[in-house]
CSV table of C-alpha atoms and ligand atoms in Angstrom, one decimal:
chain,number,residue,atom,x,y,z
A,1,MET,CA,-28.6,1.1,3.5
A,2,THR,CA,-25.0,1.3,5.1
A,3,VAL,CA,-24.3,0.3,8.6
A,4,PRO,CA,-21.8,2.0,11.2
A,5,GLY,CA,-17.7,-0.4,11.3
A,6,ASP,CA,-17.2,-3.6,12.6
A,7,LYS,CA,-17.3,-4.0,16.0
A,8,SER,CA,-14.3,-7.3,16.0
A,9,ILE,CA,-12.3,-5.2,13.4
A,10,SER,CA,-12.5,-2.2,15.2
A,11,HIS,CA,-11.9,-3.7,18.3
A,12,ARG,CA,-8.6,-4.9,16.3
A,13,ALA,CA,-7.4,-2.3,15.1
A,14,ALA,CA,-7.6,0.1,18.2
A,15,ILE,CA,-5.5,-2.2,20.0
A,16,LEU,CA,-2.6,-3.4,16.7
A,17,ALA,CA,-2.3,0.1,15.4
A,18,GLY,CA,-1.3,1.2,19.5
A,19,LEU,CA,1.1,-2.0,19.3
A,20,ALA,CA,2.4,-0.3,15.7
A,21,ASN,CA,5.7,0.7,14.5
A,22,GLY,CA,4.3,4.4,13.5
A,23,PRO,CA,1.2,6.2,12.7
A,24,CYS,CA,-1.9,4.5,11.3
A,25,ARG,CA,-4.4,5.7,10.0
A,26,VAL,CA,-7.7,4.2,10.7
A,27,THR,CA,-11.3,5.0,8.8
A,28,ASN,CA,-13.9,4.1,9.5
A,29,PHE,CA,-13.9,2.5,13.2
A,30,LEU,CA,-17.6,1.6,15.0
A,31,PRO,CA,-18.0,4.6,17.2
A,32,ALA,CA,-20.1,2.6,19.7
A,33,GLU,CA,-19.1,2.3,23.3
A,34,ASP,CA,-17.5,-1.2,23.1
A,35,CYS,CA,-15.4,0.2,21.1
A,36,ARG,CA,-14.5,3.3,22.0
A,37,ASN,CA,-13.2,1.8,25.8
A,38,THR,CA,-11.1,0.0,23.7
A,39,LEU,CA,-10.0,3.5,22.2
A,40,GLU,CA,-9.6,4.7,25.4
A,41,ALA,CA,-8.0,1.5,27.2
A,42,MET,CA,-5.6,1.9,24.1
A,43,GLY,CA,-4.6,6.1,25.2
A,44,ALA,CA,-4.4,5.2,29.4
A,45,LEU,CA,-2.0,2.7,28.3
A,46,GLY,CA,-0.1,5.9,26.3
A,47,VAL,CA,-1.5,5.1,23.2
A,48,ASP,CA,-2.3,9.1,21.7
A,49,TYR,CA,-4.9,9.3,19.2
A,50,GLU,CA,-6.6,12.0,17.4
A,51,VAL,CA,-9.6,11.9,16.0
A,52,LEU,CA,-10.3,12.7,12.2
A,53,ASP,CA,-13.6,13.1,11.9
A,54,SER,CA,-16.3,11.8,14.1
A,55,ASN,CA,-20.1,11.4,14.4
A,56,GLU,CA,-23.2,12.8,17.2
A,57,HIS,CA,-22.0,8.9,18.4
A,58,GLY,CA,-17.9,9.4,19.0
A,59,PRO,CA,-14.7,8.7,16.2
A,60,VAL,CA,-15.6,7.5,13.3
A,61,ASN,CA,-11.6,8.4,11.3
A,62,LEU,CA,-9.1,8.1,13.4
A,63,MET,CA,-4.9,8.7,13.7
A,64,ILE,CA,-3.7,6.5,15.7
A,65,TYR,CA,-0.3,6.8,17.0
A,66,GLY,CA,1.4,3.4,17.7
A,67,ARG,CA,4.2,3.1,20.3
A,68,ALA,CA,6.0,0.3,18.4
A,69,MET,CA,5.1,-2.7,21.1
A,70,GLU,CA,5.6,-0.6,24.3
A,71,LEU,CA,2.5,0.5,26.6
A,72,LYS,CA,2.8,2.8,29.4
A,73,ARG,CA,1.6,1.6,33.0
A,74,PRO,CA,-2.1,3.4,33.1
A,75,ALA,CA,-3.0,4.8,36.1
A,76,ASP,CA,-6.2,3.6,36.7
A,77,PRO,CA,-7.9,0.0,36.4
A,78,ILE,CA,-9.0,0.0,32.8
A,79,ASP,CA,-13.0,-0.6,32.4
A,80,CYS,CA,-13.6,-2.6,29.3
A,81,GLY,CA,-17.5,-1.7,29.6
A,82,ASN,CA,-19.5,-4.2,28.4
A,83,SER,CA,-17.2,-6.0,26.1
A,84,GLY,CA,-15.5,-9.6,26.6
A,85,THR,CA,-13.4,-8.9,22.9
A,86,GLY,CA,-12.2,-5.5,24.2
A,87,MET,CA,-11.2,-7.2,27.9
A,88,ARG,CA,-9.9,-10.8,26.8
A,89,LEU,CA,-7.6,-9.3,23.1
A,90,LEU,CA,-6.0,-6.3,26.2
A,91,ALA,CA,-5.7,-9.1,27.8
A,92,GLY,CA,-3.6,-10.7,25.6
A,93,VAL,CA,-1.8,-7.6,25.2
A,94,LEU,CA,-0.9,-6.8,29.0
A,95,CYS,CA,1.0,-9.8,29.8
A,96,GLY,CA,3.5,-8.9,27.6
A,97,GLN,CA,3.8,-5.5,29.0
A,98,GLU,CA,6.1,-5.1,32.0
A,99,PHE,CA,3.8,-3.1,34.2
A,100,LYS,CA,0.2,-4.1,36.5
A,101,SER,CA,-2.8,-3.5,35.1
A,102,VAL,CA,-6.2,-4.4,36.3
A,103,LEU,CA,-9.6,-4.8,33.4
A,104,GLU,CA,-13.0,-4.5,35.0
A,105,GLY,CA,-15.9,-4.2,33.0
A,106,ASP,CA,-20.0,-4.0,33.8
A,107,ASP,CA,-22.5,-6.6,35.9
A,108,SER,CA,-23.2,-8.7,32.8
A,109,LEU,CA,-18.8,-9.2,32.1
A,110,SER,CA,-18.2,-9.6,35.6
A,111,SER,CA,-19.9,-12.2,35.3
A,112,ARG,CA,-18.6,-13.8,32.5
A,113,PRO,CA,-15.7,-15.9,32.2
A,114,MET,CA,-12.2,-15.3,32.4
A,115,ASP,CA,-10.9,-18.4,32.9
A,116,ARG,CA,-10.9,-19.6,29.3
A,117,ILE,CA,-7.8,-17.0,28.3
A,118,ILE,CA,-6.0,-16.9,32.1
A,119,THR,CA,-5.6,-20.9,32.2
A,120,PRO,CA,-3.6,-20.6,28.1
A,121,LEU,CA,-2.1,-16.7,29.5
A,122,GLU,CA,-1.0,-18.6,32.5
A,123,LYS,CA,1.2,-21.8,30.4
A,124,MET,CA,2.6,-18.6,28.7
A,125,GLY,CA,4.4,-17.9,32.1
A,126,ALA,CA,2.0,-14.7,32.4
A,127,ASN,CA,1.0,-13.3,36.5
A,128,ILE,CA,-2.5,-12.7,35.8
A,129,VAL,CA,-5.9,-13.8,38.1
A,130,ALA,CA,-9.5,-12.6,38.5
A,131,VAL,CA,-10.0,-11.6,41.5
A,132,GLY,CA,-13.9,-11.2,40.3
A,133,LYS,CA,-17.0,-12.1,43.3
A,134,SER,CA,-18.1,-14.6,40.7
A,135,LYS,CA,-15.3,-17.2,40.4
A,136,GLY,CA,-13.2,-17.2,36.9
A,137,CYS,CA,-14.1,-13.3,36.6
A,138,ALA,CA,-13.7,-9.7,36.2
A,139,PRO,CA,-11.8,-7.7,37.6
A,140,ILE,CA,-8.1,-9.0,36.1
A,141,GLU,CA,-5.1,-8.8,37.7
A,142,ILE,CA,-1.8,-8.9,35.5
A,143,LYS,CA,1.3,-8.2,36.9
A,144,GLY,CA,3.3,-8.4,32.9
A,145,GLY,CA,6.6,-9.8,32.0
A,146,ALA,CA,8.4,-12.5,29.8
A,147,LEU,CA,6.3,-15.4,28.2
A,148,LYS,CA,6.7,-18.7,26.1
A,149,ALA,CA,5.2,-19.7,23.4
A,150,ILE,CA,3.2,-22.5,23.4
A,151,GLU,CA,0.9,-25.0,22.2
A,152,TYR,CA,-2.3,-24.7,22.5
A,153,GLU,CA,-5.5,-27.1,21.7
A,154,MET,CA,-8.6,-24.6,22.6
A,155,PRO,CA,-12.0,-26.5,24.9
A,156,VAL,CA,-14.4,-23.8,22.8
A,157,ALA,CA,-14.2,-22.5,19.6
A,158,SER,CA,-13.4,-19.2,20.4
A,159,ALA,CA,-12.2,-16.5,18.6
A,160,GLN,CA,-11.8,-13.8,21.0
A,161,VAL,CA,-9.7,-16.5,23.0
A,162,LYS,CA,-7.0,-17.1,20.3
A,163,SER,CA,-6.6,-13.2,19.6
A,164,ALA,CA,-5.4,-13.5,23.5
A,165,ILE,CA,-3.2,-16.1,23.2
A,166,LEU,CA,-1.7,-15.1,19.3
A,167,LEU,CA,-1.6,-11.5,21.1
A,168,ALA,CA,0.7,-12.6,23.9
A,169,GLY,CA,1.9,-14.9,21.3
A,170,LEU,CA,3.5,-11.3,19.7
A,171,PHE,CA,5.8,-11.0,23.1
A,172,ALA,CA,6.7,-14.9,23.3
A,173,PRO,CA,9.4,-15.5,21.2
A,174,GLY,CA,9.6,-18.7,19.3
A,175,LYS,CA,6.1,-19.8,17.8
A,176,THR,CA,3.0,-20.0,19.4
A,177,THR,CA,0.4,-21.8,18.4
A,178,VAL,CA,-3.4,-21.9,19.0
A,179,ILE,CA,-6.0,-25.0,18.0
A,180,GLN,CA,-9.4,-24.4,17.3
A,181,PRO,CA,-12.0,-26.9,17.4
A,182,ALA,CA,-13.8,-25.2,14.8
A,183,VAL,CA,-12.9,-22.0,12.4
A,184,THR,CA,-13.4,-18.9,14.4
A,185,ARG,CA,-13.5,-15.3,12.3
A,186,ASP,CA,-10.1,-14.5,11.5
A,187,HIS,CA,-9.8,-10.7,11.7
A,188,THR,CA,-7.1,-11.2,14.3
A,189,GLU,CA,-4.4,-12.5,10.9
A,190,ARG,CA,-5.9,-11.0,8.6
A,191,MET,CA,-5.6,-7.6,10.4
A,192,LEU,CA,-2.0,-8.8,11.4
A,193,ALA,CA,-1.3,-9.7,7.9
A,194,GLN,CA,-2.3,-6.1,7.4
A,195,PHE,CA,0.5,-4.7,9.9
A,196,ARG,CA,2.8,-7.3,7.9
A,197,VAL,CA,3.2,-9.4,11.2
A,198,ARG,CA,3.2,-13.3,9.6
A,199,THR,CA,0.4,-15.7,11.1
A,200,VAL,CA,0.9,-19.4,9.6
A,201,THR,CA,-3.1,-20.6,9.3
A,202,ASP,CA,-2.6,-24.3,8.8
A,203,GLY,CA,-6.5,-26.1,8.7
A,204,ASN,CA,-7.5,-25.1,12.5
A,205,ALA,CA,-4.1,-24.0,13.5
A,206,VAL,CA,-2.9,-20.8,13.8
A,207,SER,CA,0.4,-19.9,14.7
A,208,ILE,CA,2.9,-16.5,15.0
A,209,TYR,CA,6.2,-15.6,16.1
A,210,GLY,CA,7.4,-13.9,18.3
A,211,GLY,CA,9.8,-11.0,18.5
A,212,GLN,CA,7.8,-9.1,15.0
A,213,ILE,CA,6.7,-5.7,15.3
A,214,PRO,CA,3.7,-4.1,13.4
A,215,GLU,CA,4.2,-2.2,11.0
A,216,ALA,CA,2.3,0.9,10.6
A,217,VAL,CA,-0.5,1.2,8.1
A,218,GLU,CA,-3.8,2.5,6.6
A,219,LEU,CA,-7.2,0.1,7.4
A,220,ALA,CA,-10.1,1.1,6.5
A,221,VAL,CA,-13.4,-0.8,8.3
A,222,PRO,CA,-16.3,-2.5,6.5
A,223,GLY,CA,-20.1,-2.4,8.1
A,224,ASP,CA,-20.9,-4.5,9.9
A,225,ILE,CA,-21.9,-8.2,9.1
A,226,SER,CA,-23.7,-8.9,12.7
A,227,SER,CA,-25.4,-5.0,12.6
A,228,ALA,CA,-27.3,-5.9,9.1
A,229,ALA,CA,-28.2,-9.1,9.8
A,230,PHE,CA,-31.0,-7.7,11.7
A,231,TRP,CA,-32.3,-5.7,8.4
A,232,ILE,CA,-31.2,-8.9,6.5
A,233,VAL,CA,-33.7,-10.8,8.0
A,234,ALA,CA,-36.6,-8.4,8.3
A,235,ALA,CA,-36.4,-7.8,3.9
A,236,SER,CA,-35.6,-12.1,3.7
A,237,ALA,CA,-38.4,-13.0,6.0
A,238,MET,CA,-41.1,-10.4,4.1
A,239,PRO,CA,-42.2,-11.6,1.2
A,240,GLY,CA,-41.7,-8.9,-1.3
A,241,SER,CA,-39.4,-6.6,0.3
A,242,ARG,CA,-35.8,-5.6,-1.7
A,243,LEU,CA,-32.9,-4.6,0.5
A,244,LEU,CA,-29.6,-3.5,-0.8
A,245,ILE,CA,-27.0,-2.8,1.5
A,246,LYS,CA,-23.6,-1.6,0.4
A,247,ASP,CA,-20.0,-1.5,2.3
A,248,VAL,CA,-20.5,-4.0,3.9
A,249,GLY,CA,-17.8,-6.9,5.4
A,250,LEU,CA,-18.2,-10.2,4.3
A,251,ASN,CA,-15.5,-12.4,5.8
A,252,PRO,CA,-16.6,-16.0,5.4
A,253,THR,CA,-15.8,-16.9,8.9
A,254,ARG,CA,-18.9,-14.1,9.6
A,255,THR,CA,-21.4,-15.0,6.8
A,256,ALA,CA,-22.8,-18.8,7.7
A,257,LEU,CA,-26.1,-16.4,8.8
A,258,LEU,CA,-26.8,-15.5,4.8
A,259,GLY,CA,-26.4,-19.4,4.0
A,260,VAL,CA,-29.6,-20.5,6.5
A,261,LEU,CA,-31.4,-17.7,5.3
A,262,VAL,CA,-31.1,-18.9,1.9
A,263,ARG,CA,-31.8,-22.9,2.9
A,264,MET,CA,-34.6,-21.2,3.9
A,265,GLY,CA,-36.0,-19.8,1.8
A,266,ALA,CA,-34.6,-15.8,1.1
A,267,LYS,CA,-32.8,-15.0,-2.2
A,268,ILE,CA,-30.0,-13.2,-1.1
A,269,ARG,CA,-26.5,-11.6,-4.1
A,270,ASP,CA,-23.7,-10.8,-2.7
A,271,VAL,CA,-20.3,-8.9,-4.8
A,272,VAL,CA,-17.6,-9.1,-2.4
A,273,ARG,CA,-14.4,-7.2,-3.6
A,274,THR,CA,-11.7,-8.5,-1.2
A,275,GLY,CA,-7.9,-7.8,-1.4
A,276,LEU,CA,-5.2,-9.8,-0.4
A,277,ASP,CA,-4.5,-9.1,2.9
A,278,GLY,CA,-7.8,-7.0,4.0
A,279,GLU,CA,-11.1,-7.8,4.8
A,280,PRO,CA,-13.5,-9.4,2.1
A,281,ALA,CA,-16.4,-6.3,1.7
A,282,GLY,CA,-18.7,-5.7,-1.0
A,283,ASN,CA,-22.9,-5.3,-1.4
A,284,LEU,CA,-25.6,-7.4,-0.9
A,285,GLU,CA,-28.9,-7.3,-2.1
A,286,VAL,CA,-32.2,-9.4,0.2
A,287,GLN,CA,-35.1,-10.4,-1.4
A,288,GLY,CA,-38.3,-11.5,0.3
A,289,ASN,CA,-39.5,-14.1,0.7
A,290,ALA,CA,-41.8,-16.7,2.1
A,291,LEU,CA,-39.4,-19.0,4.6
A,292,LYS,CA,-39.3,-22.1,5.9
A,293,GLY,CA,-37.6,-23.7,8.7
A,294,THR,CA,-34.4,-26.0,8.9
A,295,GLU,CA,-32.1,-27.3,10.8
A,296,LEU,CA,-28.4,-25.3,12.1
A,297,ARG,CA,-25.3,-27.7,11.5
A,298,GLU,CA,-23.3,-26.6,14.3
A,299,GLU,CA,-20.2,-26.3,11.5
A,300,GLU,CA,-21.9,-23.2,11.1
A,301,ILE,CA,-22.4,-22.5,14.9
A,302,PRO,CA,-19.1,-20.0,15.2
A,303,ASN,CA,-19.3,-18.5,12.1
A,304,LEU,CA,-23.1,-17.1,13.0
A,305,ILE,CA,-23.1,-16.8,16.8
A,306,ASP,CA,-24.0,-13.1,16.6
A,307,GLU,CA,-27.2,-14.1,14.5
A,308,ILE,CA,-28.4,-16.6,16.7
A,309,PRO,CA,-31.0,-14.0,18.7
A,310,VAL,CA,-32.0,-12.9,14.6
A,311,LEU,CA,-32.0,-16.7,13.1
A,312,ALA,CA,-34.2,-17.6,16.4
A,313,VAL,CA,-36.6,-14.4,15.1
A,314,ALA,CA,-36.7,-16.0,11.1
A,315,GLY,CA,-37.2,-19.5,12.9
A,316,ALA,CA,-40.3,-17.8,14.1
A,317,LEU,CA,-41.6,-15.9,10.6
A,318,ALA,CA,-40.7,-19.7,9.0
A,319,GLN,CA,-43.2,-22.6,8.3
A,320,GLY,CA,-42.2,-24.9,9.8
A,321,LEU,CA,-38.7,-25.9,13.0
A,322,THR,CA,-35.7,-24.3,13.0
A,323,VAL,CA,-34.0,-26.1,15.0
A,324,ILE,CA,-30.7,-24.4,17.2
A,325,ARG,CA,-28.5,-26.9,18.3
A,326,HIS,CA,-24.6,-26.2,19.5
A,327,ALA,CA,-25.0,-22.9,20.8
A,328,ARG,CA,-23.8,-23.8,24.3
A,329,GLU,CA,-22.1,-20.1,23.4
A,330,LEU,CA,-25.0,-18.5,23.9
A,331,ARG,CA,-25.3,-18.7,27.7
A,332,VAL,CA,-22.1,-17.3,28.4
A,333,LYS,CA,-22.1,-13.7,25.9
A,334,GLU,CA,-23.7,-9.8,27.0
A,335,SER,CA,-27.0,-12.4,28.5
A,336,ASP,CA,-28.4,-15.8,28.6
A,337,ARG,CA,-29.2,-16.1,25.3
A,338,ILE,CA,-31.3,-18.7,25.3
A,339,SER,CA,-33.3,-18.0,27.5
A,340,ALA,CA,-33.6,-14.4,27.0
A,341,VAL,CA,-34.6,-15.2,23.2
A,342,VAL,CA,-37.3,-18.2,24.4
A,343,GLU,CA,-38.6,-16.4,26.7
A,344,ASN,CA,-39.2,-13.0,24.6
A,345,LEU,CA,-40.5,-15.7,21.6
A,346,ARG,CA,-42.9,-17.4,24.0
A,347,ILE,CA,-44.7,-13.9,25.4
A,348,LEU,CA,-45.1,-12.5,21.5
A,349,GLY,CA,-46.8,-15.8,20.9
A,350,ALA,CA,-44.4,-18.3,19.4
A,351,GLU,CA,-44.0,-21.5,19.9
A,352,VAL,CA,-40.7,-23.0,21.6
A,353,ALA,CA,-38.7,-25.3,23.0
A,354,GLU,CA,-35.8,-25.3,25.0
A,355,PHE,CA,-33.0,-27.0,25.2
A,356,GLU,CA,-29.2,-26.5,27.4
A,357,ASP,CA,-26.9,-26.1,24.1
A,358,GLY,CA,-29.9,-24.1,22.0
A,359,LEU,CA,-34.1,-24.1,21.1
A,360,GLU,CA,-36.4,-25.5,18.6
A,361,ILE,CA,-38.9,-23.2,16.5
A,362,ASP,CA,-41.9,-24.4,15.3
A,363,GLY,CA,-43.0,-21.6,13.4
A,364,GLY,CA,-45.4,-19.6,11.6
A,365,ARG,CA,-48.0,-19.4,13.9
A,366,PRO,CA,-49.3,-15.7,13.9
A,367,LEU,CA,-47.1,-13.3,15.8
A,368,LYS,CA,-48.6,-11.0,18.1
A,369,GLY,CA,-46.8,-7.9,20.5
A,370,GLY,CA,-46.0,-7.7,24.1
A,371,VAL,CA,-43.4,-6.4,26.8
A,372,LEU,CA,-40.2,-7.5,26.3
A,373,ASP,CA,-37.3,-6.8,28.4
A,374,SER,CA,-34.1,-6.9,26.4
A,375,PHE,CA,-32.0,-8.4,29.4
A,376,GLY,CA,-29.4,-5.6,29.3
A,377,ASP,CA,-28.4,-7.5,25.6
A,378,HIS,CA,-27.9,-4.7,23.1
A,379,ARG,CA,-28.6,-7.9,20.1
A,380,ILE,CA,-31.2,-9.2,22.8
A,381,ALA,CA,-33.1,-5.5,21.9
A,382,MET,CA,-32.1,-5.2,18.0
A,383,ALA,CA,-33.4,-9.1,17.3
A,384,PHE,CA,-36.8,-8.7,18.7
A,385,ALA,CA,-37.0,-5.2,17.5
A,386,ILE,CA,-37.3,-7.0,14.3
A,387,ALA,CA,-39.6,-9.2,15.4
A,388,GLY,CA,-42.0,-6.2,16.8
A,389,LEU,CA,-42.3,-5.4,12.9
A,390,PHE,CA,-44.3,-9.0,11.9
A,391,SER,CA,-46.3,-8.4,15.2
A,392,GLU,CA,-49.6,-7.3,15.4
A,393,GLY,CA,-50.0,-4.7,17.6
A,394,ASP,CA,-47.4,-2.4,19.6
A,395,THR,CA,-43.9,-4.4,21.0
A,396,VAL,CA,-42.7,-2.6,24.3
A,397,ILE,CA,-38.7,-3.1,24.4
A,398,LYS,CA,-37.2,-2.6,27.6
A,399,ASN,CA,-34.1,-1.7,28.2
A,400,THR,CA,-32.3,-0.9,25.2
A,401,ALA,CA,-29.9,1.6,26.3
A,402,CYS,CA,-27.2,-1.3,25.3
A,403,ILE,CA,-27.9,-1.0,21.8
A,404,ALA,CA,-25.5,2.3,22.3
A,405,THR,CA,-23.0,-0.9,22.8
A,406,SER,CA,-22.3,-2.0,18.7
A,407,TYR,CA,-25.1,0.0,16.7
A,408,PRO,CA,-25.4,3.6,17.2
A,409,GLY,CA,-28.1,5.1,14.9
A,410,PHE,CA,-30.3,1.7,15.3
A,411,GLN,CA,-33.4,3.5,16.8
A,412,LYS,CA,-32.8,5.8,12.9
A,413,ASP,CA,-32.6,3.1,10.5
A,414,LEU,CA,-35.2,1.2,12.4
A,415,GLU,CA,-37.6,4.1,11.7
A,416,SER,CA,-36.5,5.1,8.3
A,417,ILE,CA,-37.0,1.4,7.1
A,418,ARG,CA,-40.7,1.0,8.5
A,419,VAL,CA,-41.4,4.4,7.7
A,420,ARG,CA,-40.7,2.9,4.1
A,421,GLN,CA,-42.5,-0.2,4.8
A,422,LYS,CA,-45.7,1.2,5.3
A,423,ARG,CA,-45.2,3.6,2.4
B,501,S3P,C1,-16.2,-12.2,19.0
B,501,S3P,C2,-16.0,-13.0,18.9
B,501,S3P,C3,-17.1,-13.9,19.3
B,501,S3P,C4,-18.5,-13.2,19.3
B,501,S3P,C5,-18.2,-11.4,20.1
B,501,S3P,C6,-17.2,-11.0,19.0
B,501,S3P,C7,-14.3,-12.0,18.2
B,501,S3P,O1,-17.0,-14.8,20.7
B,501,S3P,O2,-19.5,-13.2,20.0
B,501,S3P,O3,-19.0,-10.6,19.8
B,501,S3P,O4,-14.5,-10.4,17.8
B,501,S3P,O5,-13.6,-12.0,18.2
B,501,S3P,P1,-16.6,-15.9,21.4
B,501,S3P,O6,-15.0,-15.7,20.7
B,501,S3P,O7,-16.5,-15.5,23.1
B,501,S3P,O8,-16.4,-16.6,21.2
């Protein structure tokens, strides 16, 4: 199978192409709500784009006409929908623009912490305030203007925060440096390199020099490993299964899930083709096996953070203990993913302990179907669809419209894999 385009990379493609000095062709853009919102946000900021090809979910191949760093004042508040990445990255860009703008989102996004970007952007001289009902939350009002370069040590390991600062740093004369407590996904740095913008990575520190204008290029977005993760776990946990996923992103800052599944007993082989400055991508083959529990290491967490819901499902299917700690960040994702996973696993009959920063699953008990909520969170909905494949009787997941934020066509792919499983 193949999976739709990578969500993180698609957001960045829409933003950086819109800032580039000419037309950029982007192929395999993710036609999901989150990335469509970012593309439309760039449209509202004066960036013209042409849809070259689309499918039933939205645009896939695009020509984006970059405005050489100068955007236009939007007529209305910009709606980021459900997407933390969209809002945080756009905030970095808007701080460098000479106009007022407002970023808003849905209820989930309006309860997620924005102070983590506001603090460093204020240090850069930005005029940015969170005016939401909850303290430090969206909507965000920005009055852009001159920025100054800073060196900033991030208190949380977040690629969104790092990227917001690097994007703002493009507008600040001098060298802006972000120091991460742990290495996070490096798509922004890689894509900046593709756009001929130089960044310097030194251990956990990343620097950018302001004043560089991204050179228009062509970008091809690989398949999303976080979407593939659902099928990778399903295949890994089913002895006798074989799955081949083609053209999927295999960036090492995104593939920690594979190492964990191998440790649990899955057989996984990936063949990577890497460009010099592009994204590693390739094919991935999985063979199922009887899994056993494992303990996640702290440094693995940022590089599999979005896969933890489905990894917890793998833990419930594995014999013995699976320990997931140091993952407090899960509480401020699209839902509180620790409590959502714990509640749903318990309904299916799994033995789970909840901690402030994670969970522990004593796996291997047979699961039985039940009625579960997605809590409006796409990854919870999809992770428990996979749990349903392994549960006795029917599993009903309520509130699944959210799947469209990251994986349009998930239900169709689930059906096709289920049919093959029956044969
Ligand atoms: C993302 C970074 C991660 C991840 C999110 C996408 C990105 O969030 O959970 O789904 O594209 O930069 P944080 O940076 O907040 O950890």
